[in-house]
PDB file of C-alpha atoms in Angstrom:
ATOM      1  CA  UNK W   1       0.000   0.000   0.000  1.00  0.00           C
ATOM      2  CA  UNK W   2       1.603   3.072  -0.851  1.00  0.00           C
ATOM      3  CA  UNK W   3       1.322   5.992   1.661  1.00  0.00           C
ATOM      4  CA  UNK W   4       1.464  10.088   0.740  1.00  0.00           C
ATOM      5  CA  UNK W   5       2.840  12.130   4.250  1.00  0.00           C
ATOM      6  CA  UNK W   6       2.605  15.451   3.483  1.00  0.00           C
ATOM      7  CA  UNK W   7       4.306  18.327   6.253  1.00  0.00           C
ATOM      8  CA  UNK W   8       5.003  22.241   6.348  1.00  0.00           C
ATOM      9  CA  UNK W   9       1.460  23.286   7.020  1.00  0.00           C
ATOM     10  CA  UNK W  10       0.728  25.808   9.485  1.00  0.00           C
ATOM     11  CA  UNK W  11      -0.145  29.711   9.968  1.00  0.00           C
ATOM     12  CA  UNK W  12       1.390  32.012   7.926  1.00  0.00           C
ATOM     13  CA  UNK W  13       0.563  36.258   7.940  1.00  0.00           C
ATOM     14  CA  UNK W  14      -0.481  37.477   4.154  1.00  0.00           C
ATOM     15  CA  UNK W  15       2.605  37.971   1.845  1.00  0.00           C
ATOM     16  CA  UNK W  16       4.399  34.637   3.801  1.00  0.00           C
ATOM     17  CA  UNK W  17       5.753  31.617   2.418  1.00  0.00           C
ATOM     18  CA  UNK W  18       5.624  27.878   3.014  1.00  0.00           C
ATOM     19  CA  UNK W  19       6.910  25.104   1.842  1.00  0.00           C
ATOM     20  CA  UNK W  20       5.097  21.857   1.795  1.00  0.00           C
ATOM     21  CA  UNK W  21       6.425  18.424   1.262  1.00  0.00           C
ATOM     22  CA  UNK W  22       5.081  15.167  -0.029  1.00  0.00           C
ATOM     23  CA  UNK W  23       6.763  12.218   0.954  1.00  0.00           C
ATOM     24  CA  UNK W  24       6.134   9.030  -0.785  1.00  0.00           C
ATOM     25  CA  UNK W  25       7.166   5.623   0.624  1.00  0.00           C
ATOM     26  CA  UNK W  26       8.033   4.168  -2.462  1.00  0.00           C
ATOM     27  CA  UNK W  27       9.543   5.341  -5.460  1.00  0.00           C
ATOM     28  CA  UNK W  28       8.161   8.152  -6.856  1.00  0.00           C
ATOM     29  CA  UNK W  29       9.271   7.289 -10.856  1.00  0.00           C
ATOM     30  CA  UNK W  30       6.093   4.823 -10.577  1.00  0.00           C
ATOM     31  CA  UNK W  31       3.814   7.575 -10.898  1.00  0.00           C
ATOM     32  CA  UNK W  32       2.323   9.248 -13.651  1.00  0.00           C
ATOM     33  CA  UNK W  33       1.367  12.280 -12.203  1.00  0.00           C
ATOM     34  CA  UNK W  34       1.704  13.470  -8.914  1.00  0.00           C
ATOM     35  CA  UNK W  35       0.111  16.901  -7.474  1.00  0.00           C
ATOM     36  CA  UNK W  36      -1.367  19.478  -4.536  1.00  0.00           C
ATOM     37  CA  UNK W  37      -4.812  19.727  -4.569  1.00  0.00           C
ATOM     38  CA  UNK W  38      -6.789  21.676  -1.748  1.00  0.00           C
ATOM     39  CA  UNK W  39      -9.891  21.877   0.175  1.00  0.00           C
ATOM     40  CA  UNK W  40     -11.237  24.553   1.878  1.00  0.00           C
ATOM     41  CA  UNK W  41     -14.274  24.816   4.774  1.00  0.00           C
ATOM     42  CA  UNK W  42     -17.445  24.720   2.215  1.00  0.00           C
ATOM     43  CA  UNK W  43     -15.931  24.273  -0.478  1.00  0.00           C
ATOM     44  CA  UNK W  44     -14.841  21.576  -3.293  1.00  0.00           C
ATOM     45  CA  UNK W  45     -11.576  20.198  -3.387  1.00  0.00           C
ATOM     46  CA  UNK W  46      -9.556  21.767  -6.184  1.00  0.00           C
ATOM     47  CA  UNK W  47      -5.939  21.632  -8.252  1.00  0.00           C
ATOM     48  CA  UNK W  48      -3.524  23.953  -6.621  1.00  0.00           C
ATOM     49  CA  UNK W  49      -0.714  21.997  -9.069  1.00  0.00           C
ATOM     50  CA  UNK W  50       1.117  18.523 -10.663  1.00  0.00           C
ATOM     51  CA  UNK W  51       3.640  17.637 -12.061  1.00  0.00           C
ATOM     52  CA  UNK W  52       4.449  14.441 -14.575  1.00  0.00           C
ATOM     53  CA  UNK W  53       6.804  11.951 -14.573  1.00  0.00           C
ATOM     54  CA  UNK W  54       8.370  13.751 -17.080  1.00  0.00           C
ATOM     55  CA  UNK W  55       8.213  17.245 -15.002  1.00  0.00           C
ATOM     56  CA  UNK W  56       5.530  18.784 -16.954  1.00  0.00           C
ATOM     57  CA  UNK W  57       4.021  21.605 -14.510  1.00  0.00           C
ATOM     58  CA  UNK W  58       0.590  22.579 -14.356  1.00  0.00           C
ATOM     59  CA  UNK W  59      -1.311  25.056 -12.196  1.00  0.00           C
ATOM     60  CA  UNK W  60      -4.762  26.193 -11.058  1.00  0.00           C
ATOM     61  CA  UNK W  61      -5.369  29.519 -12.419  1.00  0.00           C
ATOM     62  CA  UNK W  62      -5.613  31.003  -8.389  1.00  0.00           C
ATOM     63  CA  UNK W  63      -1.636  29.981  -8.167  1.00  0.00           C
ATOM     64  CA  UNK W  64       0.097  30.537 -10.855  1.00  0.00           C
ATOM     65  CA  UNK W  65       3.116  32.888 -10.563  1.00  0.00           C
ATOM     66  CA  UNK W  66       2.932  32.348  -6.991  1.00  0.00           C
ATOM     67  CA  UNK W  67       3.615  28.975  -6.161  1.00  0.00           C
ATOM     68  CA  UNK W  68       6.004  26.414  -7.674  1.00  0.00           C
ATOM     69  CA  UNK W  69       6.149  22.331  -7.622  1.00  0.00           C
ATOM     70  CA  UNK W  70       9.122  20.469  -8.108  1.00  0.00           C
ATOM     71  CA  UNK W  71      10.073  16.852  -7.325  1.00  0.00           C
ATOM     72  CA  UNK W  72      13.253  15.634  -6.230  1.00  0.00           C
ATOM     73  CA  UNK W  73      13.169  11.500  -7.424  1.00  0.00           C
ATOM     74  CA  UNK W  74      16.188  10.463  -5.360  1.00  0.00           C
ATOM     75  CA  UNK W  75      14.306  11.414  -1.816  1.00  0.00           C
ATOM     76  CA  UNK W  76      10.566  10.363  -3.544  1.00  0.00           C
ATOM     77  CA  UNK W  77       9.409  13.621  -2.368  1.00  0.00           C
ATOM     78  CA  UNK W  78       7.334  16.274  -4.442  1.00  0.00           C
ATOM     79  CA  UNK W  79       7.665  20.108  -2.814  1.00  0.00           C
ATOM     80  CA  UNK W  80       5.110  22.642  -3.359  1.00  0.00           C
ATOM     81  CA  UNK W  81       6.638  26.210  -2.711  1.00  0.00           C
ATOM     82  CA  UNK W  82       3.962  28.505  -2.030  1.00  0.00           C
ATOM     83  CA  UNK W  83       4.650  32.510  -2.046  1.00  0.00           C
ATOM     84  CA  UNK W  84       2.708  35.654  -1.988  1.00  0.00           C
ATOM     85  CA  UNK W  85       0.460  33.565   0.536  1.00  0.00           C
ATOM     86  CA  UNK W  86      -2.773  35.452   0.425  1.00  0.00           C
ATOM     87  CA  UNK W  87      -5.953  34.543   3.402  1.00  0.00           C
ATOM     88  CA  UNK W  88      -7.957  32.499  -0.044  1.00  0.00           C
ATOM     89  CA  UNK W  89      -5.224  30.166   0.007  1.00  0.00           C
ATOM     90  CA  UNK W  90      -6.020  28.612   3.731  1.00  0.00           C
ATOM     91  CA  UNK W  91      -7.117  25.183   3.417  1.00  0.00           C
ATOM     92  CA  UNK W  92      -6.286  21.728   3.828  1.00  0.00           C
ATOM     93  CA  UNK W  93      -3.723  20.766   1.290  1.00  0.00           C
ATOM     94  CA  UNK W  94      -3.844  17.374  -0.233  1.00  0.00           C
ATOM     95  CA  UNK W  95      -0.639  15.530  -1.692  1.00  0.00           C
ATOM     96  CA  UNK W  96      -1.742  12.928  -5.002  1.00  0.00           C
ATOM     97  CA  UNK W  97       0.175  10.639  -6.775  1.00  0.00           C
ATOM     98  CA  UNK W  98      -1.517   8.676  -9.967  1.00  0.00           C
ATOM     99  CA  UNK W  99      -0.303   5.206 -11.378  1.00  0.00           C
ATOM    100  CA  UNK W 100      -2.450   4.565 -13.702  1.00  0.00           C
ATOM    101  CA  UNK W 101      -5.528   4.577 -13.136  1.00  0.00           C
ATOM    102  CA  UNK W 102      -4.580   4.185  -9.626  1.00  0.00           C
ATOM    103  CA  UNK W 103      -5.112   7.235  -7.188  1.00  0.00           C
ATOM    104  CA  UNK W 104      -3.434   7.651  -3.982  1.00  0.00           C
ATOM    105  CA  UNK W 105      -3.939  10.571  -1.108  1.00  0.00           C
ATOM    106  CA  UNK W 106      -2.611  11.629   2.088  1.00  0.00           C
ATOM    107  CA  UNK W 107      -4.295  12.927   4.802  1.00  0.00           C
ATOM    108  CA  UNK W 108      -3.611  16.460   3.918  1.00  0.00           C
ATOM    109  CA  UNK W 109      -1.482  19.392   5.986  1.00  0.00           C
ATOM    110  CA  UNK W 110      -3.388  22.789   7.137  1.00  0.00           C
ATOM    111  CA  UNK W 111      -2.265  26.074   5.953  1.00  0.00           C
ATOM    112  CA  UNK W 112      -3.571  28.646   7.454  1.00  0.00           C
ATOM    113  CA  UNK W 113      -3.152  32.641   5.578  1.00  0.00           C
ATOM    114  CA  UNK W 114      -4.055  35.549   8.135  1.00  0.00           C
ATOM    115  CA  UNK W 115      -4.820  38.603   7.208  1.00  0.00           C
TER     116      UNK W 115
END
């Protein structure tokens, strides 16, 4: 069974940064796709950003130019590095890793954006 673990949540002021982490315990090259989706109080789950296997990037339109995900292979982890933090952005944050037609979560990491 293959297990997300995602860390760096917490509170942040407006104009912050944080960096979450995704760490996968198996090898990360077995996936497809792997991403940051989030969830806030009321509302649907949505794409914050994935990236391939190959390192193709893609972003939800609320994030883009702010926040940045990268993968590092050798420590099967996937970092989302989120800047220009603004109080829209709190929510749970969910790591997701596709193989195949396959889906895997974690439990998700708060972030929390005060004004």
């Amino acid at each position: 069974q293959v297990q997300l673990v995602e860390s760096g949540g917490g509170l942040v002021q407006a104009g912050g940064s944080l960096r979450l982490s995704c760490a996968a315990s198996r090898s990360i090259f077995l996936f497809n796709v792997m991403g940051w989706y989030r969830q806030a109080p009321g509302k649907q789950r949505e794409l914050v950003a994935t990236i391939s296997s190959s390192s193709r990037t893609n972003y939800g339109d609320s994030v883009k130019g702010r926040f940045t995900i990268s993968r590092d292979n050798a420590k099967n982890t996937v970092v989302l590095q989120m800047n220009s933090l603004k109080p829209e952005d709190t929510a749970v944050y969910y790591c997701n890793a596709h193989e195949l037609v396959i889906e895997y979560w974690g439990k998700g990491t708060l972030v929390t954006v005060s004004s």
